[in-house]
Amino acid sequence: MEKSYQKLLSNNKAWANEKTRVEPDFFDKLSKGQTPEYLWIGCSDSRVPANEITGTNPGEIFVHRNIANMVVHSDMNMLSVLSYAVEVLKVKHIIVCGHYGCGGVIAAMGNKQFGLIDNWLRHIKDVYRLHQSELDAITDIEERGRKLVELNVIEQVNDLGKTSIVQNAWKNKQDLHLHGWVYDINDGIINDLGVNIKGTDDMLAVYKFD
Ligand code: CO
C-alpha cells in the first residue's frame, strides 16, 4: 500500500523535472545563492502558502510562518529570521500576511483552553484588548473575527517597526518598507490593508531608538 507521504516525493521529482525542462539552468542559478526582495511573515495555516498565492518562485521570498502570523518581540526564531533578512539579505519589503478565518485568531477570541498554545494566543488577546470597544461593537461574530484578523496584522506590522533591527535599517537609510496584507481563503485574493510604514515618524516616542 502506498504511503501518503510517498506522493510528495514523487511529486517532487516531477516538479524538478518540469522546472529543468522549462528552464535548464533553473537549479544551477538557485544553487549560487539567494537574493530575495521580500520577507513574508505569514500564518502556518496550510491554506496560505506564500509562494503559491503570490505566483513567486523559489528564491524570491524569504519566509517565516507561525500560528496567526505574529511578531512577538521575544521570539528568537522570528528575530533571527528578521535579522538575517534585513541585515544580510537586505530585503526591501516585509509583508505580514494574515488571513480571514484564521483558527488562531478565532481561538483567541474565545474562552476555551487549548493547552500550551494558549500562551501564544495570549498575544492576540492583547491585541483584542487594545481595540476592545471597536470589536465588542461588532455583533456578528464572524465579522468581529475578520476585524480582529485585520487589526492583528496592523499590530504586528507596528511591532516590526518597534524592533531595533528595523529601526537600525531605517537609520542607515536602507530601503525597507513594511506592509500589512490579509488573504481571503474564500476567493484567494490578498487585500492590502494600506499600512505602509517606512519610518518611525508616527510611532509613540517610547518605542523609538536613538
Ligand atoms: Co491562521
GROMACS .gro file of N, CA and C and ligand atoms in nm, residues 42-48 66-69 97-106 149 185, ligand 1:
model
   70
   42GLY      N    1   0.391   3.502   0.770
   42GLY     CA    2   0.254   3.456   0.747
   42GLY      C    3   0.210   3.354   0.849
   43CYS      N    4   0.088   3.307   0.833
   43CYS     CA    5   0.034   3.205   0.923
   43CYS      C    6   0.078   3.067   0.876
   44SER      N    7   0.094   2.976   0.972
   44SER     CA    8   0.132   2.838   0.940
   44SER      C    9   0.021   2.761   0.868
   45ASP      N   10  -0.097   2.817   0.866
   45ASP     CA   11  -0.213   2.752   0.803
   45ASP      C   12  -0.177   2.697   0.664
   46SER      N   13  -0.210   2.569   0.643
   46SER     CA   14  -0.172   2.501   0.518
   46SER      C   15  -0.237   2.561   0.394
   47ARG      N   16  -0.339   2.646   0.416
   47ARG     CA   17  -0.409   2.703   0.302
   47ARG      C   18  -0.348   2.835   0.254
   48VAL      N   19  -0.240   2.878   0.321
   48VAL     CA   20  -0.182   3.008   0.286
   48VAL      C   21  -0.033   2.996   0.253
   66ASN      N   22   0.423   3.133   1.147
   66ASN     CA   23   0.385   3.079   1.277
   66ASN      C   24   0.234   3.091   1.290
   67ILE      N   25   0.180   3.043   1.399
   67ILE     CA   26   0.035   3.050   1.417
   67ILE      C   27  -0.009   3.196   1.430
   68ALA      N   28  -0.093   3.237   1.336
   68ALA     CA   29  -0.153   3.371   1.333
   68ALA      C   30  -0.053   3.483   1.302
   69ASN      N   31   0.053   3.447   1.227
   69ASN     CA   32   0.147   3.547   1.173
   69ASN      C   33   0.185   3.655   1.274
   97CYS      N   34   0.132   3.887   0.645
   97CYS     CA   35   0.009   3.847   0.577
   97CYS      C   36  -0.075   3.757   0.666
   98GLY      N   37  -0.189   3.810   0.711
   98GLY     CA   38  -0.285   3.730   0.786
   98GLY      C   39  -0.387   3.671   0.691
   99HIS      N   40  -0.484   3.604   0.744
   99HIS     CA   41  -0.590   3.552   0.658
   99HIS      C   42  -0.721   3.542   0.735
  100TYR      N   43  -0.830   3.571   0.665
  100TYR     CA   44  -0.963   3.560   0.726
  100TYR      C   45  -0.986   3.413   0.761
  101GLY      N   46  -1.061   3.391   0.867
  101GLY     CA   47  -1.088   3.254   0.909
  101GLY      C   48  -0.970   3.191   0.980
  102CYS      N   49  -0.878   3.274   1.031
  102CYS     CA   50  -0.757   3.222   1.098
  102CYS      C   51  -0.796   3.153   1.229
  103GLY      N   52  -0.765   3.026   1.239
  103GLY     CA   53  -0.801   2.948   1.358
  103GLY      C   54  -0.741   3.005   1.485
  104GLY      N   55  -0.619   3.057   1.475
  104GLY     CA   56  -0.553   3.114   1.591
  104GLY      C   57  -0.628   3.237   1.642
  105VAL      N   58  -0.669   3.321   1.550
  105VAL     CA   59  -0.740   3.444   1.587
  105VAL      C   60  -0.877   3.410   1.645
  106ILE      N   61  -0.946   3.315   1.582
  106ILE     CA   62  -1.079   3.275   1.630
  106ILE      C   63  -1.069   3.215   1.771
  149VAL      N   64  -0.866   3.989   1.270
  149VAL     CA   65  -0.759   3.945   1.179
  149VAL      C   66  -0.686   4.067   1.122
  185ILE      N   67  -0.935   3.339   0.226
  185ILE     CA   68  -0.937   3.198   0.185
  185ILE      C   69  -1.064   3.163   0.107
  211CO      CO   70  -0.412   3.136   1.056
   0.00000   0.00000   0.00000
